[in-house]
């Protein structure tokens, strides 16, 4: 996976430059021909050198099935639940209600703002900027690209070794429109 390459190369280069046994591990995604992206946990150990070139022993564990077993239950939630890389805004996970909200079937390789705000940059109103103590709550935020009002909670979480943010969002468009109609009716009555 393109965005996982720098971390993988940095880990291997760091281990290659140090003599002696070097252990390490990291999570990364690979593209699978029928499953899209799959999450792997790689554990590696530098076990020596051969002809001056470092030799590594590596074990790759496919954690996608275990992840699916846990996150599959989120597909039955009312809320859109998704995980964003805090630095790059890349979507790392999204449940079925989130995909329905965005009107798409796939999110791999997309930044949250590409699906919810605009194509080129993080949204000016991005609640991640307002997080304090690892949390933020937004009562109502309008997303013009979606034509919807959302209520959302944001929480910092670790996600496969990344600094990430889990978002729990509810579509409150109907409630906001009802309230706006009531306010307009009250104004016309007074």
PDB file of N, CA and C in Angstrom, residues 49-121:
ATOM      1  N   UNK A  49      24.187 -11.667   8.553  1.00  0.00           N
ATOM      2  CA  UNK A  49      24.559 -11.122   7.248  1.00  0.00           C
ATOM      3  C   UNK A  49      25.028 -12.243   6.353  1.00  0.00           C
ATOM      4  N   UNK A  50      24.846 -12.032   5.064  1.00  0.00           N
ATOM      5  CA  UNK A  50      25.383 -12.953   4.077  1.00  0.00           C
ATOM      6  C   UNK A  50      25.992 -12.108   2.972  1.00  0.00           C
ATOM      7  N   UNK A  51      27.278 -12.268   2.766  1.00  0.00           N
ATOM      8  CA  UNK A  51      28.019 -11.488   1.782  1.00  0.00           C
ATOM      9  C   UNK A  51      27.858  -9.989   2.024  1.00  0.00           C
ATOM     10  N   UNK A  52      27.842  -9.592   3.301  1.00  0.00           N
ATOM     11  CA  UNK A  52      27.746  -8.176   3.646  1.00  0.00           C
ATOM     12  C   UNK A  52      26.350  -7.580   3.559  1.00  0.00           C
ATOM     13  N   UNK A  53      25.348  -8.418   3.276  1.00  0.00           N
ATOM     14  CA  UNK A  53      23.970  -7.944   3.154  1.00  0.00           C
ATOM     15  C   UNK A  53      23.166  -8.469   4.347  1.00  0.00           C
ATOM     16  N   UNK A  54      22.424  -7.588   5.023  1.00  0.00           N
ATOM     17  CA  UNK A  54      21.633  -8.050   6.164  1.00  0.00           C
ATOM     18  C   UNK A  54      20.611  -9.116   5.758  1.00  0.00           C
ATOM     19  N   UNK A  55      20.437 -10.114   6.624  1.00  0.00           N
ATOM     20  CA  UNK A  55      19.461 -11.175   6.407  1.00  0.00           C
ATOM     21  C   UNK A  55      18.406 -11.058   7.495  1.00  0.00           C
ATOM     22  N   UNK A  56      17.143 -11.085   7.079  1.00  0.00           N
ATOM     23  CA  UNK A  56      16.022 -10.956   8.005  1.00  0.00           C
ATOM     24  C   UNK A  56      15.167 -12.210   7.969  1.00  0.00           C
ATOM     25  N   UNK A  57      14.612 -12.540   9.114  1.00  0.00           N
ATOM     26  CA  UNK A  57      13.559 -13.536   9.221  1.00  0.00           C
ATOM     27  C   UNK A  57      12.288 -12.745   9.469  1.00  0.00           C
ATOM     28  N   UNK A  58      11.277 -12.995   8.665  1.00  0.00           N
ATOM     29  CA  UNK A  58      10.038 -12.228   8.809  1.00  0.00           C
ATOM     30  C   UNK A  58       8.846 -13.167   8.870  1.00  0.00           C
ATOM     31  N   UNK A  59       7.890 -12.788   9.698  1.00  0.00           N
ATOM     32  CA  UNK A  59       6.631 -13.514   9.807  1.00  0.00           C
ATOM     33  C   UNK A  59       5.526 -12.503   9.550  1.00  0.00           C
ATOM     34  N   UNK A  60       4.623 -12.843   8.644  1.00  0.00           N
ATOM     35  CA  UNK A  60       3.506 -11.965   8.309  1.00  0.00           C
ATOM     36  C   UNK A  60       2.217 -12.621   8.781  1.00  0.00           C
ATOM     37  N   UNK A  61       1.450 -11.906   9.565  1.00  0.00           N
ATOM     38  CA  UNK A  61       0.170 -12.397  10.045  1.00  0.00           C
ATOM     39  C   UNK A  61      -0.935 -11.570   9.422  1.00  0.00           C
ATOM     40  N   UNK A  62      -1.863 -12.237   8.755  1.00  0.00           N
ATOM     41  CA  UNK A  62      -3.012 -11.548   8.177  1.00  0.00           C
ATOM     42  C   UNK A  62      -3.999 -11.281   9.306  1.00  0.00           C
ATOM     43  N   UNK A  63      -4.172 -10.009   9.667  1.00  0.00           N
ATOM     44  CA  UNK A  63      -5.096  -9.672  10.757  1.00  0.00           C
ATOM     45  C   UNK A  63      -6.434  -9.168  10.223  1.00  0.00           C
ATOM     46  N   UNK A  64      -6.608  -9.188   8.904  1.00  0.00           N
ATOM     47  CA  UNK A  64      -7.859  -8.700   8.325  1.00  0.00           C
ATOM     48  C   UNK A  64      -9.058  -9.518   8.774  1.00  0.00           C
ATOM     49  N   UNK A  65      -8.898 -10.852   8.842  1.00  0.00           N
ATOM     50  CA  UNK A  65     -10.027 -11.687   9.260  1.00  0.00           C
ATOM     51  C   UNK A  65     -10.404 -11.411  10.711  1.00  0.00           C
ATOM     52  N   UNK A  66      -9.402 -11.274  11.582  1.00  0.00           N
ATOM     53  CA  UNK A  66      -9.688 -10.954  12.976  1.00  0.00           C
ATOM     54  C   UNK A  66     -10.309  -9.565  13.090  1.00  0.00           C
ATOM     55  N   UNK A  67      -9.789  -8.634  12.301  1.00  0.00           N
ATOM     56  CA  UNK A  67     -10.344  -7.281  12.297  1.00  0.00           C
ATOM     57  C   UNK A  67     -11.787  -7.315  11.821  1.00  0.00           C
ATOM     58  N   UNK A  68     -12.066  -8.082  10.773  1.00  0.00           N
ATOM     59  CA  UNK A  68     -13.424  -8.174  10.254  1.00  0.00           C
ATOM     60  C   UNK A  68     -14.366  -8.777  11.284  1.00  0.00           C
ATOM     61  N   UNK A  69     -13.881  -9.749  12.046  1.00  0.00           N
ATOM     62  CA  UNK A  69     -14.723 -10.361  13.080  1.00  0.00           C
ATOM     63  C   UNK A  69     -15.135  -9.323  14.119  1.00  0.00           C
ATOM     64  N   UNK A  70     -14.236  -8.414  14.444  1.00  0.00           N
ATOM     65  CA  UNK A  70     -14.551  -7.374  15.434  1.00  0.00           C
ATOM     66  C   UNK A  70     -15.348  -6.222  14.829  1.00  0.00           C
ATOM     67  N   UNK A  71     -14.906  -5.753  13.673  1.00  0.00           N
ATOM     68  CA  UNK A  71     -15.549  -4.569  13.099  1.00  0.00           C
ATOM     69  C   UNK A  71     -16.829  -4.901  12.349  1.00  0.00           C
ATOM     70  N   UNK A  72     -17.022  -6.158  11.982  1.00  0.00           N
ATOM     71  CA  UNK A  72     -18.234  -6.552  11.271  1.00  0.00           C
ATOM     72  C   UNK A  72     -19.492  -6.215  12.052  1.00  0.00           C
ATOM     73  N   UNK A  73     -19.400  -6.243  13.370  1.00  0.00           N
ATOM     74  CA  UNK A  73     -20.579  -5.906  14.179  1.00  0.00           C
ATOM     75  C   UNK A  73     -20.938  -4.431  14.041  1.00  0.00           C
ATOM     76  N   UNK A  74     -19.978  -3.592  13.665  1.00  0.00           N
ATOM     77  CA  UNK A  74     -20.254  -2.165  13.503  1.00  0.00           C
ATOM     78  C   UNK A  74     -21.109  -1.875  12.273  1.00  0.00           C
ATOM     79  N   UNK A  75     -21.178  -2.831  11.350  1.00  0.00           N
ATOM     80  CA  UNK A  75     -22.017  -2.640  10.165  1.00  0.00           C
ATOM     81  C   UNK A  75     -23.497  -2.593  10.529  1.00  0.00           C
ATOM     82  N   UNK A  76     -23.846  -3.084  11.712  1.00  0.00           N
ATOM     83  CA  UNK A  76     -25.238  -3.086  12.159  1.00  0.00           C
ATOM     84  C   UNK A  76     -25.558  -1.905  13.076  1.00  0.00           C
ATOM     85  N   UNK A  77     -24.614  -1.022  13.269  1.00  0.00           N
ATOM     86  CA  UNK A  77     -24.824   0.163  14.099  1.00  0.00           C
ATOM     87  C   UNK A  77     -25.634   1.201  13.324  1.00  0.00           C
ATOM     88  N   UNK A  78     -26.299   2.062  14.044  1.00  0.00           N
ATOM     89  CA  UNK A  78     -27.012   3.172  13.413  1.00  0.00           C
ATOM     90  C   UNK A  78     -26.020   4.243  12.976  1.00  0.00           C
ATOM     91  N   UNK A  79     -24.986   4.433  13.772  1.00  0.00           N
ATOM     92  CA  UNK A  79     -23.999   5.481  13.502  1.00  0.00           C
ATOM     93  C   UNK A  79     -23.044   5.081  12.392  1.00  0.00           C
ATOM     94  N   UNK A  80     -22.576   6.084  11.664  1.00  0.00           N
ATOM     95  CA  UNK A  80     -21.460   5.904  10.746  1.00  0.00           C
ATOM     96  C   UNK A  80     -20.203   5.913  11.616  1.00  0.00           C
ATOM     97  N   UNK A  81     -19.414   4.869  11.527  1.00  0.00           N
ATOM     98  CA  UNK A  81     -18.191   4.759  12.319  1.00  0.00           C
ATOM     99  C   UNK A  81     -17.035   4.626  11.341  1.00  0.00           C
ATOM    100  N   UNK A  82     -16.047   5.505  11.502  1.00  0.00           N
ATOM    101  CA  UNK A  82     -14.893   5.425  10.623  1.00  0.00           C
ATOM    102  C   UNK A  82     -13.652   5.875  11.369  1.00  0.00           C
ATOM    103  N   UNK A  83     -12.500   5.440  10.855  1.00  0.00           N
ATOM    104  CA  UNK A  83     -11.212   5.742  11.477  1.00  0.00           C
ATOM    105  C   UNK A  83     -10.368   6.483  10.456  1.00  0.00           C
ATOM    106  N   UNK A  84      -9.768   7.596  10.919  1.00  0.00           N
ATOM    107  CA  UNK A  84      -8.981   8.477  10.058  1.00  0.00           C
ATOM    108  C   UNK A  84      -7.557   8.561  10.594  1.00  0.00           C
ATOM    109  N   UNK A  85      -6.569   8.470   9.713  1.00  0.00           N
ATOM    110  CA  UNK A  85      -5.186   8.739  10.095  1.00  0.00           C
ATOM    111  C   UNK A  85      -5.096  10.219  10.442  1.00  0.00           C
ATOM    112  N   UNK A  86      -4.664  10.515  11.643  1.00  0.00           N
ATOM    113  CA  UNK A  86      -4.697  11.900  12.125  1.00  0.00           C
ATOM    114  C   UNK A  86      -3.816  12.838  11.294  1.00  0.00           C
ATOM    115  N   UNK A  87      -2.706  12.324  10.795  1.00  0.00           N
ATOM    116  CA  UNK A  87      -1.776  13.176  10.040  1.00  0.00           C
ATOM    117  C   UNK A  87      -2.188  13.348   8.581  1.00  0.00           C
ATOM    118  N   UNK A  88      -2.531  12.248   7.923  1.00  0.00           N
ATOM    119  CA  UNK A  88      -2.799  12.304   6.480  1.00  0.00           C
ATOM    120  C   UNK A  88      -4.275  12.427   6.127  1.00  0.00           C
ATOM    121  N   UNK A  89      -5.161  12.192   7.106  1.00  0.00           N
ATOM    122  CA  UNK A  89      -6.616  12.188   6.904  1.00  0.00           C
ATOM    123  C   UNK A  89      -7.079  10.996   6.055  1.00  0.00           C
ATOM    124  N   UNK A  90      -6.192  10.025   5.847  1.00  0.00           N
ATOM    125  CA  UNK A  90      -6.575   8.837   5.078  1.00  0.00           C
ATOM    126  C   UNK A  90      -7.572   8.013   5.885  1.00  0.00           C
ATOM    127  N   UNK A  91      -8.597   7.527   5.211  1.00  0.00           N
ATOM    128  CA  UNK A  91      -9.567   6.643   5.856  1.00  0.00           C
ATOM    129  C   UNK A  91      -8.951   5.263   6.008  1.00  0.00           C
ATOM    130  N   UNK A  92      -8.927   4.762   7.240  1.00  0.00           N
ATOM    131  CA  UNK A  92      -8.344   3.460   7.527  1.00  0.00           C
ATOM    132  C   UNK A  92      -9.411   2.388   7.710  1.00  0.00           C
ATOM    133  N   UNK A  93     -10.609   2.801   8.079  1.00  0.00           N
ATOM    134  CA  UNK A  93     -11.731   1.878   8.278  1.00  0.00           C
ATOM    135  C   UNK A  93     -13.030   2.663   8.140  1.00  0.00           C
ATOM    136  N   UNK A  94     -14.044   2.005   7.620  1.00  0.00           N
ATOM    137  CA  UNK A  94     -15.388   2.598   7.573  1.00  0.00           C
ATOM    138  C   UNK A  94     -16.411   1.475   7.624  1.00  0.00           C
ATOM    139  N   UNK A  95     -17.450   1.663   8.433  1.00  0.00           N
ATOM    140  CA  UNK A  95     -18.511   0.654   8.482  1.00  0.00           C
ATOM    141  C   UNK A  95     -19.526   0.900   7.361  1.00  0.00           C
ATOM    142  N   UNK A  96     -20.477  -0.019   7.218  1.00  0.00           N
ATOM    143  CA  UNK A  96     -21.474   0.065   6.140  1.00  0.00           C
ATOM    144  C   UNK A  96     -22.306   1.349   6.213  1.00  0.00           C
ATOM    145  N   UNK A  97     -22.776   1.785   7.410  1.00  0.00           N
ATOM    146  CA  UNK A  97     -23.515   3.054   7.444  1.00  0.00           C
ATOM    147  C   UNK A  97     -22.688   4.260   6.961  1.00  0.00           C
ATOM    148  N   UNK A  98     -21.380   4.261   7.204  1.00  0.00           N
ATOM    149  CA  UNK A  98     -20.534   5.356   6.707  1.00  0.00           C
ATOM    150  C   UNK A  98     -20.486   5.326   5.180  1.00  0.00           C
ATOM    151  N   UNK A  99     -20.331   4.145   4.615  1.00  0.00           N
ATOM    152  CA  UNK A  99     -20.293   4.036   3.151  1.00  0.00           C
ATOM    153  C   UNK A  99     -21.610   4.478   2.534  1.00  0.00           C
ATOM    154  N   UNK A 100     -22.735   4.130   3.186  1.00  0.00           N
ATOM    155  CA  UNK A 100     -24.043   4.583   2.686  1.00  0.00           C
ATOM    156  C   UNK A 100     -24.160   6.100   2.792  1.00  0.00           C
ATOM    157  N   UNK A 101     -23.688   6.668   3.882  1.00  0.00           N
ATOM    158  CA  UNK A 101     -23.724   8.121   4.068  1.00  0.00           C
ATOM    159  C   UNK A 101     -22.952   8.829   2.959  1.00  0.00           C
ATOM    160  N   UNK A 102     -21.782   8.294   2.608  1.00  0.00           N
ATOM    161  CA  UNK A 102     -20.937   8.905   1.586  1.00  0.00           C
ATOM    162  C   UNK A 102     -21.384   8.542   0.175  1.00  0.00           C
ATOM    163  N   UNK A 103     -22.251   7.541   0.053  1.00  0.00           N
ATOM    164  CA  UNK A 103     -22.705   7.117  -1.271  1.00  0.00           C
ATOM    165  C   UNK A 103     -21.625   6.443  -2.083  1.00  0.00           C
ATOM    166  N   UNK A 104     -20.789   5.651  -1.413  1.00  0.00           N
ATOM    167  CA  UNK A 104     -19.723   4.950  -2.131  1.00  0.00           C
ATOM    168  C   UNK A 104     -19.597   3.527  -1.602  1.00  0.00           C
ATOM    169  N   UNK A 105     -18.908   2.701  -2.359  1.00  0.00           N
ATOM    170  CA  UNK A 105     -18.714   1.312  -1.966  1.00  0.00           C
ATOM    171  C   UNK A 105     -17.308   1.048  -1.459  1.00  0.00           C
ATOM    172  N   UNK A 106     -16.375   1.944  -1.734  1.00  0.00           N
ATOM    173  CA  UNK A 106     -14.975   1.718  -1.396  1.00  0.00           C
ATOM    174  C   UNK A 106     -14.348   3.007  -0.883  1.00  0.00           C
ATOM    175  N   UNK A 107     -13.494   2.886   0.117  1.00  0.00           N
ATOM    176  CA  UNK A 107     -12.830   4.050   0.690  1.00  0.00           C
ATOM    177  C   UNK A 107     -11.310   3.924   0.690  1.00  0.00           C
ATOM    178  N   UNK A 108     -10.784   2.769   0.337  1.00  0.00           N
ATOM    179  CA  UNK A 108      -9.340   2.545   0.393  1.00  0.00           C
ATOM    180  C   UNK A 108      -8.593   3.595  -0.414  1.00  0.00           C
ATOM    181  N   UNK A 109      -7.597   4.182   0.218  1.00  0.00           N
ATOM    182  CA  UNK A 109      -6.778   5.185  -0.442  1.00  0.00           C
ATOM    183  C   UNK A 109      -7.368   6.579  -0.466  1.00  0.00           C
ATOM    184  N   UNK A 110      -8.566   6.747   0.089  1.00  0.00           N
ATOM    185  CA  UNK A 110      -9.225   8.062   0.089  1.00  0.00           C
ATOM    186  C   UNK A 110      -8.979   8.790   1.405  1.00  0.00           C
ATOM    187  N   UNK A 111      -8.914  10.089   1.316  1.00  0.00           N
ATOM    188  CA  UNK A 111      -8.898  10.923   2.517  1.00  0.00           C
ATOM    189  C   UNK A 111     -10.350  11.243   2.863  1.00  0.00           C
ATOM    190  N   UNK A 112     -10.613  11.474   4.138  1.00  0.00           N
ATOM    191  CA  UNK A 112     -11.989  11.754   4.569  1.00  0.00           C
ATOM    192  C   UNK A 112     -12.567  12.955   3.833  1.00  0.00           C
ATOM    193  N   UNK A 113     -11.758  13.978   3.621  1.00  0.00           N
ATOM    194  CA  UNK A 113     -12.273  15.188   2.980  1.00  0.00           C
ATOM    195  C   UNK A 113     -12.647  14.956   1.521  1.00  0.00           C
ATOM    196  N   UNK A 114     -12.057  13.953   0.877  1.00  0.00           N
ATOM    197  CA  UNK A 114     -12.429  13.663  -0.509  1.00  0.00           C
ATOM    198  C   UNK A 114     -13.863  13.143  -0.601  1.00  0.00           C
ATOM    199  N   UNK A 115     -14.312  12.447   0.440  1.00  0.00           N
ATOM    200  CA  UNK A 115     -15.665  11.894   0.429  1.00  0.00           C
ATOM    201  C   UNK A 115     -16.687  12.811   1.086  1.00  0.00           C
ATOM    202  N   UNK A 116     -16.222  13.694   1.980  1.00  0.00           N
ATOM    203  CA  UNK A 116     -17.175  14.482   2.758  1.00  0.00           C
ATOM    204  C   UNK A 116     -17.109  15.981   2.518  1.00  0.00           C
ATOM    205  N   UNK A 117     -15.952  16.487   2.146  1.00  0.00           N
ATOM    206  CA  UNK A 117     -15.798  17.940   2.037  1.00  0.00           C
ATOM    207  C   UNK A 117     -15.479  18.384   0.634  1.00  0.00           C
ATOM    208  N   UNK A 118     -14.214  18.352   0.317  1.00  0.00           N
ATOM    209  CA  UNK A 118     -13.765  18.780  -1.002  1.00  0.00           C
ATOM    210  C   UNK A 118     -12.666  17.855  -1.453  1.00  0.00           C
ATOM    211  N   UNK A 119     -12.268  17.934  -2.696  1.00  0.00           N
ATOM    212  CA  UNK A 119     -11.320  16.957  -3.217  1.00  0.00           C
ATOM    213  C   UNK A 119      -9.857  17.199  -2.854  1.00  0.00           C
ATOM    214  N   UNK A 120      -9.493  18.435  -2.458  1.00  0.00           N
ATOM    215  CA  UNK A 120      -8.073  18.766  -2.406  1.00  0.00           C
ATOM    216  C   UNK A 120      -7.449  18.970  -1.034  1.00  0.00           C
ATOM    217  N   UNK A 121      -8.227  19.315  -0.039  1.00  0.00           N
ATOM    218  CA  UNK A 121      -7.634  19.664   1.249  1.00  0.00           C
ATOM    219  C   UNK A 121      -8.610  19.376   2.379  1.00  0.00           C
TER     220      UNK A 121
END
